[in-house]
Short mmCIF file of C-alpha atoms in Angstrom, two decimals:
data_model
loop_
_atom_site.label_atom_id
_atom_site.label_comp_id
_atom_site.label_asym_id
_atom_site.label_seq_id
_atom_site.Cartn_x
_atom_site.Cartn_y
_atom_site.Cartn_z
CA MET A 275 140.13 140.14 122.08
CA ARG A 276 144.01 139.73 122.85
CA SER A 277 145.79 141.95 120.31
CA LYS A 278 142.89 143.82 118.66
CA VAL A 279 143.56 147.71 118.23
CA LEU A 280 140.71 150.37 117.22
CA PRO A 281 141.90 151.35 113.91
CA ALA A 282 140.39 154.06 111.70
CA VAL A 283 136.81 154.00 110.07
CA VAL A 284 138.31 154.03 106.95
CA SER A 285 135.75 154.35 104.06
CA MET A 286 132.76 155.44 106.05
CA ALA A 287 131.82 159.66 106.14
CA ILE A 288 130.76 160.70 109.23
CA CYS A 289 130.06 164.42 110.10
CA PHE A 290 128.65 164.52 114.06
CA SER A 291 127.56 166.80 116.02
CA ILE A 292 126.47 165.96 119.32
CA VAL A 293 123.44 169.20 120.83
CA VAL A 294 124.97 169.30 124.54
CA GLY A 295 122.62 168.79 127.14
CA ALA A 296 120.92 165.68 124.60
CA CYS A 297 121.06 162.97 127.41
CA SER A 298 122.24 165.27 130.22
CA SER A 299 119.14 167.29 130.47
CA LYS A 300 116.66 164.22 132.16
CA LEU A 301 119.95 164.16 135.13
CA PRO A 302 119.78 166.41 138.42
CA PRO A 303 122.87 169.19 138.03
CA GLU A 304 124.51 167.32 140.69
CA THR A 305 124.36 164.02 138.86
CA LEU A 306 126.80 165.89 135.58
CA PRO A 307 130.60 166.17 135.70
CA ALA A 308 132.51 169.16 137.09
CA SER A 309 132.20 170.79 133.24
CA VAL A 310 130.15 170.40 130.65
CA PRO A 311 131.50 172.05 127.25
CA THR A 312 128.77 174.36 125.52
CA THR A 313 127.44 174.66 122.16
CA SER A 314 130.96 175.95 120.49
CA GLU A 315 133.08 173.50 122.28
CA THR A 316 130.33 170.56 120.76
CA ILE A 317 132.99 167.98 118.81
CA ILE A 318 132.50 167.94 115.37
CA GLU A 319 134.18 165.30 113.56
CA THR A 320 134.93 164.28 109.40
CA GLU A 321 136.21 161.42 108.25
CA THR A 322 137.18 160.50 104.74
CA VAL A 323 134.85 160.57 102.22
CA PRO A 324 134.65 157.12 100.25
CA SER A 325 134.51 157.50 96.37
CA GLU A 326 131.03 156.75 95.27
CA THR A 327 131.73 157.00 90.76
CA THR A 328 131.45 152.80 91.50
CA VAL A 329 128.28 152.73 93.27
CA GLU A 330 125.83 150.13 92.34
CA THR A 331 122.39 150.38 91.47
CA GLU A 332 119.63 148.51 94.14
CA ALA A 333 119.13 146.55 90.49
CA GLU A 334 122.56 145.75 90.83
CA PHE A 335 122.58 143.79 94.00
CA GLY A 336 119.79 141.13 94.85
CA PRO A 337 117.50 141.13 97.66
CA LEU A 338 117.01 142.86 100.29
CA SER A 339 116.82 140.65 103.34
CA THR A 340 112.91 140.66 105.06
CA PRO A 341 111.63 140.12 108.19
CA GLN A 342 112.14 136.06 110.35
CA VAL A 343 111.51 136.97 113.31
CA LEU A 344 108.26 139.31 115.37
CA ASP A 345 108.59 138.34 118.49
CA VAL A 346 110.19 141.39 120.88
CA PRO A 347 112.55 139.88 122.93
CA VAL A 348 112.08 141.68 126.35
CA GLU A 349 108.18 140.43 125.92
CA LEU A 350 109.13 137.32 125.62
CA TYR A 351 111.51 137.15 128.52
CA GLY A 352 110.69 140.55 130.56
CA GLN A 353 112.95 140.56 133.62
CA LEU A 354 115.76 138.61 134.03
CA ARG A 355 117.34 137.17 136.48
CA VAL A 356 120.28 134.35 137.84
CA GLU A 357 119.49 131.36 139.12
CA GLY A 358 122.94 129.12 139.47
CA THR A 359 124.68 129.50 136.38
CA ASN A 360 121.67 129.73 134.23
CA LEU A 361 120.34 133.86 133.11
CA VAL A 362 116.86 133.22 133.36
CA SER A 363 113.78 135.24 132.46
CA GLU A 364 110.70 136.68 134.20
CA SER A 365 109.34 133.10 135.20
CA GLY A 366 112.12 131.98 135.89
CA GLU A 367 112.97 129.62 132.45
CA PRO A 368 116.27 129.28 130.95
CA VAL A 369 117.97 131.83 127.89
CA GLN A 370 120.20 131.19 126.04
CA LEU A 371 120.53 135.82 124.72
CA ARG A 372 122.18 135.35 121.11
CA GLY A 373 123.10 138.87 119.69
CA MET A 374 125.61 141.30 118.26
CA SER A 375 128.30 144.10 119.94
CA SER A 376 128.90 147.44 117.98
CA GLY A 377 132.38 148.58 117.23
CA GLY A 378 133.63 151.04 119.04
CA LEU A 379 130.99 153.13 119.65
CA GLN A 380 133.18 156.08 118.14
CA SER A 381 133.59 154.07 115.09
CA CYS A 382 129.92 153.76 114.40
CA PHE A 383 128.17 156.73 112.25
CA GLN A 384 125.03 156.77 114.09
CA PHE A 385 124.68 152.94 113.31
CA PHE A 386 121.54 152.29 115.80
CA ASN A 387 118.75 153.26 114.02
CA ASP A 388 115.39 151.95 113.33
CA ASP A 389 116.14 150.93 109.85
CA VAL A 390 118.62 148.61 111.81
CA CYS A 391 117.23 147.83 114.60
CA ASP A 392 114.94 146.17 112.40
CA THR A 393 117.01 144.47 110.30
CA LEU A 394 119.41 143.14 113.48
CA ILE A 395 116.20 141.99 115.39
CA GLN A 396 113.62 140.98 112.52
CA ASP A 397 115.53 139.58 109.82
CA TRP A 398 118.34 139.05 111.77
CA GLY A 399 116.81 137.54 115.16
CA CYS A 400 119.30 139.63 117.66
CA THR A 401 117.76 138.66 121.21
CA VAL A 402 120.52 141.07 122.99
CA ILE A 403 122.65 143.86 121.40
CA ARG A 404 126.08 145.22 123.08
CA LEU A 405 126.85 148.69 122.50
CA ALA A 406 130.51 148.44 123.82
CA MET A 407 131.72 152.25 124.51
CA THR A 408 135.16 152.73 124.55
CA SER A 409 136.42 154.18 127.87
CA HIS A 410 140.07 155.35 126.19
CA GLY A 411 141.77 154.87 123.75
CA LEU A 412 144.66 156.53 121.43
CA ASP A 413 142.80 159.66 121.31
CA ASN A 414 139.40 159.19 121.54
CA GLY A 415 136.87 157.27 123.88
CA TYR A 416 134.43 158.77 127.30
CA THR A 417 137.49 160.54 129.26
CA TYR A 418 138.14 162.49 126.32
CA PHE A 419 134.54 163.75 125.51
CA PRO A 420 132.13 162.73 128.51
CA ASP A 421 128.59 163.96 126.99
CA ARG A 422 129.19 163.84 123.44
CA TYR A 423 129.48 159.40 124.25
CA PHE A 424 127.58 159.66 127.48
CA ASN A 425 123.86 161.90 124.24
CA GLU A 426 125.67 159.02 122.14
CA VAL A 427 124.56 156.19 124.54
CA CYS A 428 121.49 157.65 125.63
CA GLY A 429 120.20 158.22 121.71
CA TYR A 430 121.18 154.75 121.07
CA LEU A 431 119.09 153.35 123.98
CA ASP A 432 116.83 155.33 123.34
CA THR A 433 115.87 153.32 119.77
CA LEU A 434 116.95 149.78 121.36
CA ILE A 435 114.70 150.09 123.88
CA ALA A 436 111.81 150.75 121.75
CA HIS A 437 112.37 148.11 120.23
CA GLY A 438 112.25 145.52 122.62
CA VAL A 439 115.91 144.01 122.69
CA TYR A 440 117.87 143.69 125.61
CA VAL A 441 121.25 145.76 125.64
CA ILE A 442 123.70 145.98 126.91
CA VAL A 443 126.80 148.76 128.12
CA ASP A 444 129.38 148.31 127.77
CA TRP A 445 132.16 150.75 129.67
CA HIS A 446 134.99 148.88 126.42
CA ILE A 447 138.09 149.29 128.28
CA LEU A 448 141.24 147.84 126.03
CA PHE A 449 144.10 150.49 125.55
CA ASP A 450 143.09 150.86 129.75
CA GLY A 451 143.57 147.30 130.54
CA ASP A 452 143.34 148.19 134.47
CA PRO A 453 139.90 149.98 134.94
CA THR A 454 140.86 151.17 138.26
CA GLU A 455 142.79 153.58 136.58
CA TYR A 456 139.26 155.90 135.32
CA GLN A 457 137.73 153.77 137.35
CA GLU A 458 135.16 157.37 138.79
CA ASP A 459 134.99 157.65 134.77
CA ALA A 460 133.11 154.43 135.20
CA ILE A 461 131.04 155.90 137.87
CA ASP A 462 130.14 158.97 136.34
CA PHE A 463 129.05 156.73 133.45
CA PHE A 464 126.94 153.85 135.27
CA SER A 465 125.49 155.85 138.07
CA ARG A 466 124.33 158.36 135.10
CA ILE A 467 123.19 155.36 132.42
CA SER A 468 121.14 153.53 135.63
CA ALA A 469 119.19 156.44 137.14
CA LEU A 470 118.12 157.34 133.44
CA TYR A 471 117.66 154.15 132.50
CA GLY A 472 117.42 151.66 135.50
CA ASP A 473 113.22 150.93 135.16
CA TYR A 474 113.52 149.12 131.80
CA PRO A 475 114.51 145.41 131.44
CA ASN A 476 116.73 145.97 128.81
CA ILE A 477 118.81 147.23 130.04
CA ILE A 478 122.50 144.98 131.02
CA TYR A 479 125.33 146.43 132.48
CA GLU A 480 129.10 145.09 131.72
CA VAL A 481 131.32 147.12 133.83
CA CYS A 482 134.50 146.26 132.31
CA ASN A 483 134.96 144.39 129.14
CA GLU A 484 139.23 142.76 129.24
CA PRO A 485 141.22 144.10 131.62
CA ASN A 486 144.13 143.01 131.18
CA GLY A 487 148.60 143.75 131.10
CA MET A 488 149.19 145.56 134.69
CA ARG A 489 148.25 148.01 136.68
CA TYR A 490 148.93 151.67 135.92
CA ASP A 491 149.37 152.02 139.24
CA ASP A 492 152.51 149.98 139.86
CA PRO A 493 154.31 148.10 136.65
CA ASP A 494 155.03 145.14 138.50
CA SER A 495 152.14 144.51 139.45
CA PRO A 496 148.90 143.05 137.66
CA VAL A 497 146.06 143.35 136.91
CA ASP A 498 144.29 140.78 137.77
CA TRP A 499 141.07 139.33 139.67
CA ASP A 500 141.74 139.37 143.33
CA ASN A 501 143.37 143.01 144.31
CA VAL A 502 141.82 144.77 141.20
CA ILE A 503 139.20 144.18 139.14
CA LYS A 504 137.53 142.03 141.77
CA PRO A 505 137.26 145.53 144.29
CA TYR A 506 137.06 147.61 141.42
CA ALA A 507 133.34 146.42 139.94
CA GLU A 508 131.99 145.87 143.56
CA THR A 509 132.57 149.36 143.61
CA VAL A 510 130.89 150.39 140.21
CA ILE A 511 127.95 147.75 141.10
CA ALA A 512 127.28 149.81 143.75
CA ALA A 513 126.73 152.78 142.31
CA ILE A 514 124.81 151.45 139.98
CA ARG A 515 122.40 148.93 142.10
CA GLU A 516 121.73 153.13 143.87
CA ASN A 517 119.88 153.22 141.40
CA ASP A 518 119.09 149.47 139.68
CA PRO A 519 118.37 147.18 142.11
CA ASP A 520 117.55 144.45 140.34
CA ASN A 521 119.47 144.53 136.43
CA ILE A 522 122.34 142.72 135.34
CA ILE A 523 125.59 143.12 135.62
CA ILE A 524 128.89 142.05 133.96
CA VAL A 525 131.43 141.79 135.21
CA GLY A 526 135.09 141.48 133.24
CA THR A 527 137.61 138.37 133.83
CA PRO A 528 141.59 138.46 133.55
CA SER A 529 143.52 138.38 130.42
CA TRP A 530 141.58 140.29 128.05
CA SER A 531 137.99 138.15 129.97
CA GLN A 532 139.26 134.90 129.32
CA ASP A 533 140.26 133.36 133.04
CA VAL A 534 136.89 133.31 134.22
CA ASP A 535 138.75 130.22 136.54
CA GLU A 536 139.99 132.69 138.65
CA ALA A 537 137.46 134.57 139.45
CA SER A 538 135.14 131.35 139.97
CA LEU A 539 137.50 130.58 142.90
CA ASN A 540 136.23 134.02 144.70
CA PRO A 541 132.59 135.51 143.38
CA ILE A 542 131.44 138.69 144.39
CA ASP A 543 128.75 137.95 146.72
CA ALA A 544 125.76 140.33 145.64
CA GLU A 545 122.40 139.26 143.23
CA ASN A 546 122.10 139.29 139.11
CA ILE A 547 126.05 139.09 138.79
CA MET A 548 127.46 137.62 135.56
CA TYR A 549 131.11 136.74 134.79
CA THR A 550 131.80 138.01 131.16
CA LEU A 551 133.87 135.69 128.71
CA HIS A 552 135.71 136.32 125.28
CA PHE A 553 137.48 134.38 122.84
CA TYR A 554 138.22 134.05 119.21
CA ALA A 555 137.46 130.23 117.46
CA GLY A 556 141.01 130.72 115.07
CA SER A 557 143.01 131.31 119.02
CA HIS A 558 141.30 130.05 120.76
CA GLY A 559 140.26 126.05 121.91
CA GLN A 560 139.71 123.10 124.18
CA ASP A 561 142.65 125.17 126.97
CA HIS A 562 139.27 128.15 127.07
CA MET A 563 136.17 125.72 126.95
CA ASP A 564 137.69 123.59 130.15
CA LYS A 565 138.55 127.31 131.92
CA VAL A 566 134.82 127.55 131.05
CA GLN A 567 133.54 124.69 132.70
CA THR A 568 136.32 124.55 135.40
CA ALA A 569 134.42 128.56 136.40
CA LEU A 570 130.78 126.67 135.79
CA ASP A 571 131.62 124.01 138.43
CA ASN A 572 132.02 126.24 140.35
CA GLY A 573 129.37 127.65 140.48
CA LEU A 574 129.79 131.16 138.11
CA PRO A 575 127.28 132.05 136.04
CA ILE A 576 128.93 133.38 132.72
CA PHE A 577 128.34 135.66 129.60
CA CYS A 578 129.90 135.22 126.15
CA THR A 579 130.41 138.78 126.02
CA GLU A 580 132.48 139.31 122.79
CA TRP A 581 133.42 136.25 120.22
CA GLY A 582 135.34 136.11 116.95
CA VAL A 583 135.39 133.90 113.59
CA SER A 584 138.91 134.73 113.10
CA MET A 585 141.88 134.66 115.46
CA ASP A 586 142.09 137.04 117.51
CA SER A 587 143.23 140.31 115.89
CA GLY A 588 140.07 140.05 114.20
CA ASN A 589 141.75 138.85 110.66
CA SER A 590 142.41 135.55 109.29
CA GLY A 591 139.14 134.76 107.50
CA VAL A 592 136.71 132.69 109.26
CA PHE A 593 136.92 129.55 111.26
CA TYR A 594 134.26 127.41 110.06
CA THR A 595 134.55 124.08 112.06
CA GLU A 596 136.34 125.73 115.15
CA THR A 597 132.48 128.20 115.35
CA LEU A 598 130.52 125.06 115.53
CA GLU A 599 132.12 123.36 118.50
CA TRP A 600 132.17 126.59 120.56
CA MET A 601 128.86 127.71 119.10
CA ASP A 602 127.92 123.44 120.74
CA PHE A 603 129.68 123.66 124.48
CA LEU A 604 127.93 127.48 124.32
CA ALA A 605 123.72 125.82 124.11
CA GLU A 606 125.41 123.16 126.15
CA ASN A 607 125.72 125.33 128.92
CA ASN A 608 123.33 128.02 128.21
CA ILE A 609 125.75 130.20 128.05
CA SER A 610 124.32 134.07 125.91
CA TRP A 611 126.38 135.57 123.16
CA CYS A 612 127.82 138.82 121.74
CA ASN A 613 129.29 138.20 118.36
CA TRP A 614 131.65 141.53 117.59
CA SER A 615 131.07 143.14 115.78
CA ILE A 616 128.70 145.84 113.88
CA GLY A 617 128.43 148.96 113.07
CA THR A 618 132.52 149.71 112.06
CA ALA A 619 134.77 150.12 108.53
CA ILE A 620 136.68 148.06 110.05
CA LEU A 621 139.37 145.69 107.67
CA GLU A 622 138.75 142.49 110.05
CA SER A 623 137.34 139.45 109.12
CA SER A 624 134.92 139.64 111.67
CA ASN A 625 133.11 142.70 110.46
CA ALA A 626 129.59 141.58 110.09
CA LEU A 627 129.43 144.29 107.22
CA ARG A 628 131.34 145.33 103.95
CA LEU A 629 130.61 148.90 105.63
CA TYR A 630 134.22 150.29 103.53
CA SER A 631 132.75 148.49 100.00
CA ASN A 632 132.17 151.35 98.15
CA ARG A 633 129.61 149.72 95.72
CA PHE A 634 127.65 151.16 98.24
CA THR A 635 125.92 154.30 99.62
CA ILE A 636 125.62 155.62 102.69
CA GLU A 637 122.62 155.58 102.60
CA GLN A 638 122.54 152.37 101.68
CA LYS A 639 124.97 151.02 104.49
CA ILE A 640 122.81 152.99 107.31
CA GLN A 641 118.90 152.16 105.72
CA GLY A 642 119.07 147.78 106.95
CA HIS A 643 117.65 145.63 105.38
CA TRP A 644 121.49 145.11 103.72
CA PRO A 645 121.81 142.89 100.72
CA ASP A 646 123.76 139.34 101.21
CA GLU A 647 126.68 141.74 98.76
CA MET A 648 126.98 144.17 102.28
CA ILE A 649 128.13 141.51 104.09
CA SER A 650 130.92 139.50 104.55
CA ASP A 651 131.40 135.71 104.78
CA SER A 652 131.36 136.82 109.44
CA GLY A 653 128.22 138.61 108.92
CA LEU A 654 126.39 135.01 106.68
CA PHE A 655 127.51 132.77 108.79
CA VAL A 656 127.03 134.61 112.22
CA ARG A 657 123.10 135.00 110.72
CA SER A 658 122.12 132.04 110.30
CA LEU A 659 123.75 131.08 114.38
CA ILE A 660 121.75 133.70 115.98
CA LEU A 661 118.34 132.37 113.91
CA GLY A 662 119.12 128.67 113.51
CA ALA A 663 119.38 128.68 110.18
CA ASP A 664 121.04 125.84 107.79
CA PHE A 665 123.94 127.06 105.98
CA GLU A 666 126.60 125.62 103.89
CA ILE A 667 130.86 125.43 105.85
CA PRO A 668 132.75 126.10 102.29
CA GLU A 669 134.88 122.57 102.31
CA GLY A 670 137.52 122.74 104.57
CA GLY A 671 135.72 124.66 107.17
CA TYR A 672 137.27 127.24 106.62
CA SER A 673 136.80 130.72 104.50
CA ALA A 674 139.91 132.87 103.85
#
């Protein structure tokens, strides 16, 4: 999202401690970072605890959600691959995955537990979940605390894989718009993830979220496809393929992953590679669809790993009509998608849940099966899109 920032969680209490070694202990020493903090150096992060004095009891809000879909995605589709511009199942049938993207994992409060996974897969119908691992935030992210976040991603992966859903592991660059700035960190991250999880058909790798801006080492040169993004991607892909020869790898495209047409003129020479499309329905319309159509006409397989119902700031309401136009376009072209976002308490109209509300306890917020009162206008709409369920659009096709 072009103008998106990474605001701090404002109302979820977080007291988070990861014992170093949970996932790293599964790997040989030579695959670990040079500096591994001791237990005494483990990070403890706390944030403001919301007042719960006005919390309503369960009897005071609507019923909890219930299972709508009992199929297990990976059992349905098996080992995914790319054929032409299509993502296809193990049997060769076209597949359109639909699901949710987390917000930045540094702002998720141990969110993807068993109950939440059951909710997203069975109650919402998600066939894919995207884990947005912030590479380098303003004062947080993988480059600051690699072992902490590596172990957190592993914990989420263990849970999601057990639930049989496809999982996009996203190297979520944003402030670091040039992916080569922390290329060695990305290689470290994906080398270790692929060594541990490369044998699972669930795993999809997204090697750079939204390349953007100017080169970190040359402020006069843009972060373009030919000279920056493609060479970076080829290097990271090679590291992944040492451990995982089969699973899908998704590559970011120029200008916050909007210029897929540029990538289509010089694609990567490798199998099972897809390319990232991002859009926000209130900001991006026919011009962006035209870029996508050009890329498809040039044979580029596209995965929309992030889109929102709002403006590209994440705010300014829900654009229902514009979203439906995009949904029709993606369906016609068999383009899989993840909606932004779920799992954090950020105050964005594109946030699927009202996790910032003090009407509910922290336990209620992470127990899943959320009542409609806990789901935002965006979340209610997107849930219906994932399920393919009827939804009554407000008069005028817009919600503030």
